[in-house]
Amino acid sequence: MKTCGKNKQSYNCIEWRNHAAQRVKEYILITLATIPYAIGIALFLDPNDLAPGGITGISILVNRLTGIDTGSLFFLFNIPILLLGMWKFGGKFILSTLYALALITFFTNILQQYEPVTHDRLMAAVAGSCLVAFGMGVILRCHATTGGMDIIVKLLRRRYPYIRTGSLFFMLDTFVVIFAGLVFRDPEAMVYAAISTTITTTALDKVLYGHEGARLIYIISRNAEAITESLLYSLQIGVTVLHGEGAYTQQEKQILMCVVDKKRAVKIEEIVKETDQNAFLIITSANEIYGEGYKNLFQEKI
């Protein structure tokens, strides 16, 4: 089959074009995501002496001590971490990270020439943190990072995959927030920085994982066939039939299992109530789902 692409990659022409189009889309999203990230730093957090943690927070602290632009410090502090990332993740990953990092530095330095949006620290902490978290989340979903703690967290995720990204950020950022309180000698600034860090990590988890929240449902009913038909044709959802046996009665039973979003879970409850009021229904949360229609099992966790 005819191949195309740089270095005669194994992609055929159509696959290579799709791959290239996907990369272009990711770079466009990275470009757009760096703007709210920079706005959150330059117009909300930095002018209100809020060091939200990570390399961003360290850059703000050093800026107060040296007067060097926060954006430039952000870039300089990331150089050794980028070298570590290149060693662990390869050049392609670092290329997209360098691109995001350069844009964040550029936009942050430009925006710092303007007056902050607010001097209310609470408003600055909330709005700035949400903007930073949104930008960071989009960049992470595009298989890049904003450098700094992102790379360290990505490394830690490989070692501790059961800890969510936002939680790891919170653990690392706590140390920066404490250090900020010592530098600024302002307990109020430390409290608002802690609020900012909490909001950032919570919002980041929502951006990264919020859409994955679903319900895992088990249904044990004598009218399993009727319920299955309603689920397949009324709600158009997949159903798996498991075969079980009652431990006491030793009677064979059909157990229906399905995974749906939260809205359709309510409709399933209604269907079960209408079909069999004596049905046994188990509904639990499903945080991460892999397979057709959901996440790729072999895709690296973010």
Short mmCIF file of N, CA, C and O in Angstrom, two decimals, residues 121-233:
data_model
loop_
_atom_site.label_atom_id
_atom_site.label_comp_id
_atom_site.label_asym_id
_atom_site.label_seq_id
_atom_site.Cartn_x
_atom_site.Cartn_y
_atom_site.Cartn_z
N ARG A 121 -9.53 40.17 46.54
CA ARG A 121 -8.75 38.94 46.54
C ARG A 121 -9.61 37.69 46.38
O ARG A 121 -9.20 36.72 45.74
N LEU A 122 -10.78 37.69 46.97
CA LEU A 122 -11.65 36.53 46.86
C LEU A 122 -12.09 36.32 45.41
O LEU A 122 -12.02 35.20 44.88
N MET A 123 -12.51 37.41 44.77
CA MET A 123 -12.92 37.33 43.37
C MET A 123 -11.73 36.92 42.49
O MET A 123 -11.87 36.10 41.58
N ALA A 124 -10.56 37.49 42.80
CA ALA A 124 -9.37 37.16 42.03
C ALA A 124 -9.01 35.68 42.18
O ALA A 124 -8.63 35.01 41.22
N ALA A 125 -9.13 35.18 43.42
CA ALA A 125 -8.80 33.77 43.68
C ALA A 125 -9.74 32.84 42.93
O ALA A 125 -9.31 31.86 42.31
N VAL A 126 -11.03 33.16 42.95
CA VAL A 126 -12.03 32.29 42.29
C VAL A 126 -11.89 32.36 40.78
O VAL A 126 -11.75 31.32 40.10
N ALA A 127 -11.94 33.58 40.23
CA ALA A 127 -11.90 33.73 38.77
C ALA A 127 -10.56 33.30 38.19
O ALA A 127 -10.50 32.58 37.19
N GLY A 128 -9.48 33.74 38.83
CA GLY A 128 -8.15 33.39 38.33
C GLY A 128 -7.90 31.89 38.35
O GLY A 128 -7.36 31.32 37.40
N SER A 129 -8.30 31.22 39.41
CA SER A 129 -8.10 29.79 39.54
C SER A 129 -8.90 29.01 38.51
O SER A 129 -8.41 28.04 37.92
N CYS A 130 -10.13 29.43 38.27
CA CYS A 130 -10.96 28.76 37.28
C CYS A 130 -10.37 28.91 35.87
O CYS A 130 -10.36 27.95 35.08
N LEU A 131 -9.87 30.10 35.56
CA LEU A 131 -9.26 30.33 34.25
C LEU A 131 -8.00 29.48 34.07
O LEU A 131 -7.79 28.87 33.01
N VAL A 132 -7.16 29.45 35.10
CA VAL A 132 -5.93 28.66 35.04
C VAL A 132 -6.26 27.17 34.90
O VAL A 132 -5.67 26.46 34.09
N ALA A 133 -7.22 26.70 35.69
CA ALA A 133 -7.60 25.28 35.66
C ALA A 133 -8.17 24.90 34.30
O ALA A 133 -7.86 23.82 33.76
N PHE A 134 -9.01 25.77 33.73
CA PHE A 134 -9.59 25.48 32.42
C PHE A 134 -8.50 25.38 31.35
O PHE A 134 -8.47 24.42 30.57
N GLY A 135 -7.62 26.37 31.33
CA GLY A 135 -6.54 26.35 30.34
C GLY A 135 -5.64 25.14 30.51
O GLY A 135 -5.29 24.46 29.54
N MET A 136 -5.27 24.83 31.75
CA MET A 136 -4.41 23.69 32.02
C MET A 136 -5.09 22.38 31.63
O MET A 136 -4.46 21.48 31.04
N GLY A 137 -6.37 22.25 31.94
CA GLY A 137 -7.10 21.02 31.62
C GLY A 137 -7.15 20.76 30.12
O GLY A 137 -6.94 19.64 29.67
N VAL A 138 -7.44 21.81 29.34
CA VAL A 138 -7.49 21.66 27.88
C VAL A 138 -6.12 21.27 27.34
O VAL A 138 -6.00 20.39 26.47
N ILE A 139 -5.07 21.90 27.84
CA ILE A 139 -3.71 21.59 27.39
C ILE A 139 -3.34 20.15 27.72
O ILE A 139 -2.76 19.44 26.89
N LEU A 140 -3.67 19.69 28.91
CA LEU A 140 -3.39 18.30 29.28
C LEU A 140 -4.15 17.32 28.41
O LEU A 140 -3.63 16.26 28.04
N ARG A 141 -5.38 17.66 28.05
CA ARG A 141 -6.18 16.78 27.20
C ARG A 141 -5.63 16.73 25.78
O ARG A 141 -5.95 15.80 25.02
N CYS A 142 -4.83 17.71 25.41
CA CYS A 142 -4.20 17.73 24.08
C CYS A 142 -2.82 17.08 24.11
O CYS A 142 -2.00 17.33 23.23
N HIS A 143 -2.55 16.28 25.13
CA HIS A 143 -1.30 15.53 25.26
C HIS A 143 -0.08 16.44 25.35
O HIS A 143 0.99 16.16 24.82
N ALA A 144 -0.27 17.58 26.01
CA ALA A 144 0.83 18.51 26.28
C ALA A 144 0.73 18.89 27.75
O ALA A 144 -0.12 18.37 28.48
N THR A 145 1.60 19.78 28.20
CA THR A 145 1.51 20.30 29.56
C THR A 145 1.88 21.77 29.53
O THR A 145 2.33 22.29 28.50
N THR A 146 1.71 22.44 30.65
CA THR A 146 2.16 23.83 30.77
C THR A 146 3.54 23.87 31.40
O THR A 146 3.99 24.91 31.84
N GLY A 147 4.21 22.71 31.44
CA GLY A 147 5.55 22.64 32.03
C GLY A 147 5.46 22.53 33.54
O GLY A 147 4.40 22.33 34.13
N GLY A 148 6.60 22.67 34.18
CA GLY A 148 6.65 22.73 35.64
C GLY A 148 6.03 21.53 36.32
O GLY A 148 6.34 20.38 36.03
N MET A 149 5.11 21.81 37.24
CA MET A 149 4.48 20.77 38.03
C MET A 149 3.68 19.80 37.18
O MET A 149 3.47 18.65 37.57
N ASP A 150 3.21 20.26 36.01
CA ASP A 150 2.45 19.36 35.12
C ASP A 150 3.28 18.13 34.77
O ASP A 150 2.79 16.99 34.79
N ILE A 151 4.56 18.36 34.44
CA ILE A 151 5.44 17.26 34.06
C ILE A 151 5.71 16.37 35.27
O ILE A 151 5.70 15.14 35.17
N ILE A 152 5.96 16.99 36.42
CA ILE A 152 6.21 16.22 37.64
C ILE A 152 4.98 15.39 38.00
O ILE A 152 5.09 14.21 38.35
N VAL A 153 3.79 16.00 37.88
CA VAL A 153 2.56 15.27 38.17
C VAL A 153 2.36 14.13 37.17
O VAL A 153 1.92 13.03 37.54
N LYS A 154 2.68 14.38 35.90
CA LYS A 154 2.55 13.33 34.89
C LYS A 154 3.46 12.15 35.21
O LYS A 154 3.08 10.98 35.03
N LEU A 155 4.65 12.44 35.72
CA LEU A 155 5.57 11.37 36.14
C LEU A 155 5.00 10.62 37.35
O LEU A 155 5.07 9.39 37.43
N LEU A 156 4.44 11.38 38.29
CA LEU A 156 3.87 10.75 39.48
C LEU A 156 2.65 9.90 39.14
O LEU A 156 2.40 8.87 39.78
N ARG A 157 1.89 10.32 38.11
CA ARG A 157 0.72 9.54 37.69
C ARG A 157 1.13 8.16 37.19
O ARG A 157 0.38 7.19 37.32
N ARG A 158 2.32 8.09 36.58
CA ARG A 158 2.81 6.78 36.14
C ARG A 158 3.13 5.88 37.33
O ARG A 158 2.92 4.67 37.28
N ARG A 159 3.62 6.50 38.39
CA ARG A 159 4.00 5.74 39.58
C ARG A 159 2.79 5.47 40.47
O ARG A 159 2.69 4.41 41.08
N TYR A 160 1.86 6.44 40.52
CA TYR A 160 0.67 6.30 41.37
C TYR A 160 -0.59 6.58 40.53
O TYR A 160 -1.24 7.62 40.68
N PRO A 161 -0.95 5.67 39.61
CA PRO A 161 -2.08 5.92 38.70
C PRO A 161 -3.43 6.01 39.40
O PRO A 161 -4.40 6.51 38.82
N TYR A 162 -3.52 5.55 40.65
CA TYR A 162 -4.79 5.58 41.37
C TYR A 162 -5.06 6.94 42.01
O TYR A 162 -6.15 7.17 42.55
N ILE A 163 -4.09 7.86 41.98
CA ILE A 163 -4.30 9.20 42.52
C ILE A 163 -4.62 10.14 41.37
O ILE A 163 -3.90 10.21 40.38
N ARG A 164 -5.68 10.89 41.50
CA ARG A 164 -6.11 11.77 40.42
C ARG A 164 -5.16 12.95 40.25
O ARG A 164 -4.48 13.37 41.20
N THR A 165 -5.15 13.49 39.04
CA THR A 165 -4.24 14.59 38.71
C THR A 165 -4.42 15.78 39.63
O THR A 165 -3.45 16.35 40.14
N GLY A 166 -5.68 16.18 39.84
CA GLY A 166 -5.94 17.34 40.70
C GLY A 166 -5.44 17.13 42.12
O GLY A 166 -4.94 18.06 42.75
N SER A 167 -5.57 15.92 42.64
CA SER A 167 -5.11 15.63 44.00
C SER A 167 -3.59 15.74 44.12
O SER A 167 -3.06 16.25 45.11
N LEU A 168 -2.87 15.28 43.10
CA LEU A 168 -1.41 15.39 43.10
C LEU A 168 -0.99 16.86 43.05
O LEU A 168 -0.05 17.27 43.75
N PHE A 169 -1.67 17.65 42.23
CA PHE A 169 -1.38 19.08 42.17
C PHE A 169 -1.58 19.72 43.54
O PHE A 169 -0.78 20.55 43.99
N PHE A 170 -2.65 19.34 44.21
CA PHE A 170 -2.97 19.93 45.52
C PHE A 170 -1.86 19.62 46.53
O PHE A 170 -1.44 20.50 47.29
N MET A 171 -1.38 18.39 46.53
CA MET A 171 -0.31 18.01 47.47
C MET A 171 0.95 18.84 47.25
O MET A 171 1.57 19.34 48.20
N LEU A 172 1.34 18.99 45.98
CA LEU A 172 2.56 19.74 45.67
C LEU A 172 2.38 21.24 45.91
O LEU A 172 3.28 21.92 46.39
N ASP A 173 1.20 21.74 45.56
CA ASP A 173 0.95 23.18 45.67
C ASP A 173 0.87 23.64 47.12
O ASP A 173 1.12 24.83 47.41
N THR A 174 0.53 22.75 48.02
CA THR A 174 0.44 23.12 49.43
C THR A 174 1.75 23.68 49.95
O THR A 174 1.78 24.67 50.70
N PHE A 175 2.87 23.08 49.54
CA PHE A 175 4.18 23.55 49.97
C PHE A 175 4.45 24.97 49.46
O PHE A 175 5.01 25.80 50.18
N VAL A 176 4.04 25.25 48.22
CA VAL A 176 4.26 26.58 47.64
C VAL A 176 3.42 27.61 48.37
O VAL A 176 3.87 28.73 48.63
N VAL A 177 2.19 27.25 48.72
CA VAL A 177 1.30 28.18 49.43
C VAL A 177 1.88 28.54 50.79
O VAL A 177 1.87 29.71 51.21
N ILE A 178 2.43 27.55 51.50
CA ILE A 178 3.05 27.81 52.80
C ILE A 178 4.26 28.74 52.63
O ILE A 178 4.45 29.70 53.40
N PHE A 179 5.05 28.49 51.61
CA PHE A 179 6.22 29.33 51.33
C PHE A 179 5.79 30.75 50.98
O PHE A 179 6.44 31.73 51.38
N ALA A 180 4.68 30.87 50.27
CA ALA A 180 4.17 32.20 49.91
C ALA A 180 3.80 33.00 51.15
O ALA A 180 4.05 34.21 51.22
N GLY A 181 3.22 32.34 52.13
CA GLY A 181 2.87 33.02 53.37
C GLY A 181 4.10 33.56 54.08
O GLY A 181 4.07 34.65 54.67
N LEU A 182 5.22 32.81 53.99
CA LEU A 182 6.46 33.26 54.62
C LEU A 182 7.07 34.43 53.87
O LEU A 182 7.61 35.37 54.47
N VAL A 183 7.01 34.40 52.53
CA VAL A 183 7.61 35.47 51.71
C VAL A 183 6.82 36.76 51.85
O VAL A 183 7.37 37.84 52.08
N PHE A 184 5.49 36.67 51.68
CA PHE A 184 4.65 37.87 51.73
C PHE A 184 4.43 38.35 53.17
O PHE A 184 4.04 39.50 53.39
N ARG A 185 4.65 37.46 54.13
CA ARG A 185 4.37 37.77 55.54
C ARG A 185 2.95 38.32 55.69
O ARG A 185 2.70 39.30 56.41
N ASP A 186 2.07 37.67 54.99
CA ASP A 186 0.68 38.13 54.96
C ASP A 186 -0.22 36.90 55.10
O ASP A 186 -0.46 36.18 54.13
N PRO A 187 -0.73 36.63 56.30
CA PRO A 187 -1.58 35.46 56.51
C PRO A 187 -2.81 35.45 55.60
O PRO A 187 -3.25 34.40 55.15
N GLU A 188 -3.33 36.66 55.32
CA GLU A 188 -4.51 36.74 54.47
C GLU A 188 -4.18 36.26 53.06
O GLU A 188 -4.97 35.55 52.43
N ALA A 189 -2.99 36.64 52.55
CA ALA A 189 -2.58 36.20 51.22
C ALA A 189 -2.44 34.68 51.17
O ALA A 189 -2.80 34.05 50.17
N MET A 190 -1.94 34.10 52.25
CA MET A 190 -1.77 32.65 52.29
C MET A 190 -3.13 31.95 52.28
O MET A 190 -3.31 30.92 51.61
N VAL A 191 -4.10 32.51 53.01
CA VAL A 191 -5.44 31.92 53.04
C VAL A 191 -6.07 31.96 51.67
O VAL A 191 -6.63 30.96 51.18
N TYR A 192 -5.99 33.12 50.99
CA TYR A 192 -6.58 33.23 49.66
C TYR A 192 -5.83 32.38 48.64
O TYR A 192 -6.44 31.86 47.70
N ALA A 193 -4.52 32.23 48.82
CA ALA A 193 -3.75 31.35 47.94
C ALA A 193 -4.19 29.91 48.12
O ALA A 193 -4.28 29.14 47.15
N ALA A 194 -4.47 29.52 49.37
CA ALA A 194 -4.97 28.18 49.64
C ALA A 194 -6.34 27.97 48.99
O ALA A 194 -6.62 26.90 48.42
N ILE A 195 -7.19 28.99 49.05
CA ILE A 195 -8.50 28.93 48.39
C ILE A 195 -8.31 28.76 46.90
O ILE A 195 -8.97 27.95 46.24
N SER A 196 -7.37 29.55 46.34
CA SER A 196 -7.09 29.47 44.91
C SER A 196 -6.62 28.08 44.51
O SER A 196 -7.06 27.54 43.49
N THR A 197 -5.73 27.50 45.32
CA THR A 197 -5.22 26.16 45.02
C THR A 197 -6.33 25.12 45.06
O THR A 197 -6.41 24.24 44.20
N THR A 198 -7.19 25.22 46.06
CA THR A 198 -8.30 24.26 46.18
C THR A 198 -9.23 24.35 44.98
O THR A 198 -9.65 23.34 44.42
N ILE A 199 -9.56 25.59 44.59
CA ILE A 199 -10.45 25.79 43.44
C ILE A 199 -9.79 25.26 42.16
O ILE A 199 -10.44 24.60 41.34
N THR A 200 -8.49 25.54 42.00
CA THR A 200 -7.78 25.10 40.79
C THR A 200 -7.81 23.58 40.67
O THR A 200 -8.12 23.04 39.60
N THR A 201 -7.47 22.88 41.74
CA THR A 201 -7.42 21.42 41.68
C THR A 201 -8.80 20.82 41.47
O THR A 201 -8.95 19.84 40.72
N THR A 202 -9.82 21.40 42.11
CA THR A 202 -11.19 20.90 41.93
C THR A 202 -11.67 21.13 40.51
O THR A 202 -12.22 20.22 39.86
N ALA A 203 -11.45 22.35 40.00
CA ALA A 203 -11.88 22.67 38.64
C ALA A 203 -11.10 21.85 37.61
O ALA A 203 -11.66 21.42 36.59
N LEU A 204 -9.82 21.60 37.88
CA LEU A 204 -9.01 20.81 36.95
C LEU A 204 -9.54 19.39 36.84
O LEU A 204 -9.64 18.83 35.73
N ASP A 205 -9.90 18.78 37.96
CA ASP A 205 -10.48 17.43 37.92
C ASP A 205 -11.80 17.43 37.15
O ASP A 205 -12.11 16.46 36.45
N LYS A 206 -12.57 18.52 37.27
CA LYS A 206 -13.83 18.59 36.53
C LYS A 206 -13.57 18.67 35.03
O LYS A 206 -14.26 18.03 34.24
N VAL A 207 -12.58 19.48 34.63
CA VAL A 207 -12.25 19.59 33.21
C VAL A 207 -11.74 18.26 32.66
O VAL A 207 -12.09 17.84 31.56
N LEU A 208 -10.90 17.56 33.45
CA LEU A 208 -10.29 16.32 32.98
C LEU A 208 -11.22 15.12 33.08
O LEU A 208 -11.24 14.27 32.20
N TYR A 209 -12.01 15.04 34.16
CA TYR A 209 -12.77 13.83 34.41
C TYR A 209 -14.28 14.04 34.54
O TYR A 209 -15.02 13.06 34.62
N GLY A 210 -14.72 15.31 34.55
CA GLY A 210 -16.12 15.58 34.85
C GLY A 210 -17.10 14.86 33.95
O GLY A 210 -18.13 14.38 34.39
N HIS A 211 -16.78 14.79 32.65
CA HIS A 211 -17.70 14.17 31.70
C HIS A 211 -17.74 12.66 31.83
O HIS A 211 -18.59 12.00 31.25
N GLU A 212 -16.82 12.08 32.62
CA GLU A 212 -16.75 10.63 32.70
C GLU A 212 -17.68 10.05 33.75
O GLU A 212 -17.84 8.84 33.83
N GLY A 213 -18.25 10.91 34.59
CA GLY A 213 -19.12 10.41 35.64
C GLY A 213 -20.31 9.67 35.05
O GLY A 213 -21.00 10.18 34.18
N ALA A 214 -20.54 8.46 35.46
CA ALA A 214 -21.62 7.64 34.92
C ALA A 214 -22.17 6.75 36.03
O ALA A 214 -21.68 6.76 37.16
N ARG A 215 -23.19 5.97 35.70
CA ARG A 215 -23.81 5.06 36.65
C ARG A 215 -23.69 3.62 36.14
O ARG A 215 -24.01 3.34 34.99
N LEU A 216 -23.21 2.76 37.02
CA LEU A 216 -23.18 1.33 36.74
C LEU A 216 -24.40 0.72 37.40
O LEU A 216 -24.59 0.87 38.62
N ILE A 217 -25.24 0.06 36.61
CA ILE A 217 -26.53 -0.41 37.11
C ILE A 217 -26.65 -1.93 36.94
O ILE A 217 -26.35 -2.47 35.87
N TYR A 218 -27.08 -2.59 38.02
CA TYR A 218 -27.40 -4.02 37.99
C TYR A 218 -28.90 -4.17 38.27
O TYR A 218 -29.44 -3.56 39.20
N ILE A 219 -29.58 -4.98 37.47
CA ILE A 219 -31.02 -5.20 37.64
C ILE A 219 -31.28 -6.70 37.73
O ILE A 219 -30.89 -7.46 36.83
N ILE A 220 -31.91 -7.13 38.81
CA ILE A 220 -32.30 -8.53 38.98
C ILE A 220 -33.83 -8.56 39.01
O ILE A 220 -34.45 -7.99 39.91
N SER A 221 -34.41 -9.20 38.01
CA SER A 221 -35.86 -9.16 37.89
C SER A 221 -36.38 -10.43 37.22
O SER A 221 -35.71 -11.03 36.38
N ARG A 222 -37.63 -10.81 37.58
CA ARG A 222 -38.29 -11.93 36.91
C ARG A 222 -38.76 -11.53 35.51
O ARG A 222 -39.03 -12.39 34.68
N ASN A 223 -38.85 -10.22 35.27
CA ASN A 223 -39.26 -9.72 33.95
C ASN A 223 -38.05 -9.12 33.22
O ASN A 223 -38.13 -8.06 32.61
N ALA A 224 -36.93 -9.83 33.30
CA ALA A 224 -35.69 -9.32 32.73
C ALA A 224 -35.82 -9.08 31.23
O ALA A 224 -35.26 -8.11 30.69
N GLU A 225 -36.54 -9.94 30.52
CA GLU A 225 -36.66 -9.81 29.07
C GLU A 225 -37.40 -8.52 28.69
O GLU A 225 -37.01 -7.81 27.77
N ALA A 226 -38.45 -8.21 29.43
CA ALA A 226 -39.23 -6.99 29.14
C ALA A 226 -38.40 -5.75 29.43
O ALA A 226 -38.43 -4.77 28.67
N ILE A 227 -37.66 -5.78 30.53
CA ILE A 227 -36.81 -4.64 30.88
C ILE A 227 -35.70 -4.47 29.84
O ILE A 227 -35.40 -3.35 29.40
N THR A 228 -35.11 -5.58 29.41
CA THR A 228 -34.06 -5.53 28.40
C THR A 228 -34.57 -4.90 27.11
O THR A 228 -33.91 -4.06 26.50
N GLU A 229 -35.76 -5.30 26.69
CA GLU A 229 -36.34 -4.76 25.46
C GLU A 229 -36.55 -3.25 25.57
O GLU A 229 -36.27 -2.50 24.63
N SER A 230 -37.02 -2.79 26.73
CA SER A 230 -37.23 -1.35 26.93
C SER A 230 -35.91 -0.59 26.89
O SER A 230 -35.83 0.49 26.31
N LEU A 231 -34.87 -1.16 27.51
CA LEU A 231 -33.57 -0.50 27.54
C LEU A 231 -32.96 -0.44 26.14
O LEU A 231 -32.37 0.58 25.75
N LEU A 232 -33.09 -1.53 25.39
CA LEU A 232 -32.48 -1.58 24.06
C LEU A 232 -33.17 -0.66 23.07
O LEU A 232 -32.51 0.03 22.28
N TYR A 233 -34.51 -0.65 23.09
CA TYR A 233 -35.24 0.06 22.04
C TYR A 233 -35.78 1.42 22.48
O TYR A 233 -35.90 2.32 21.66
#
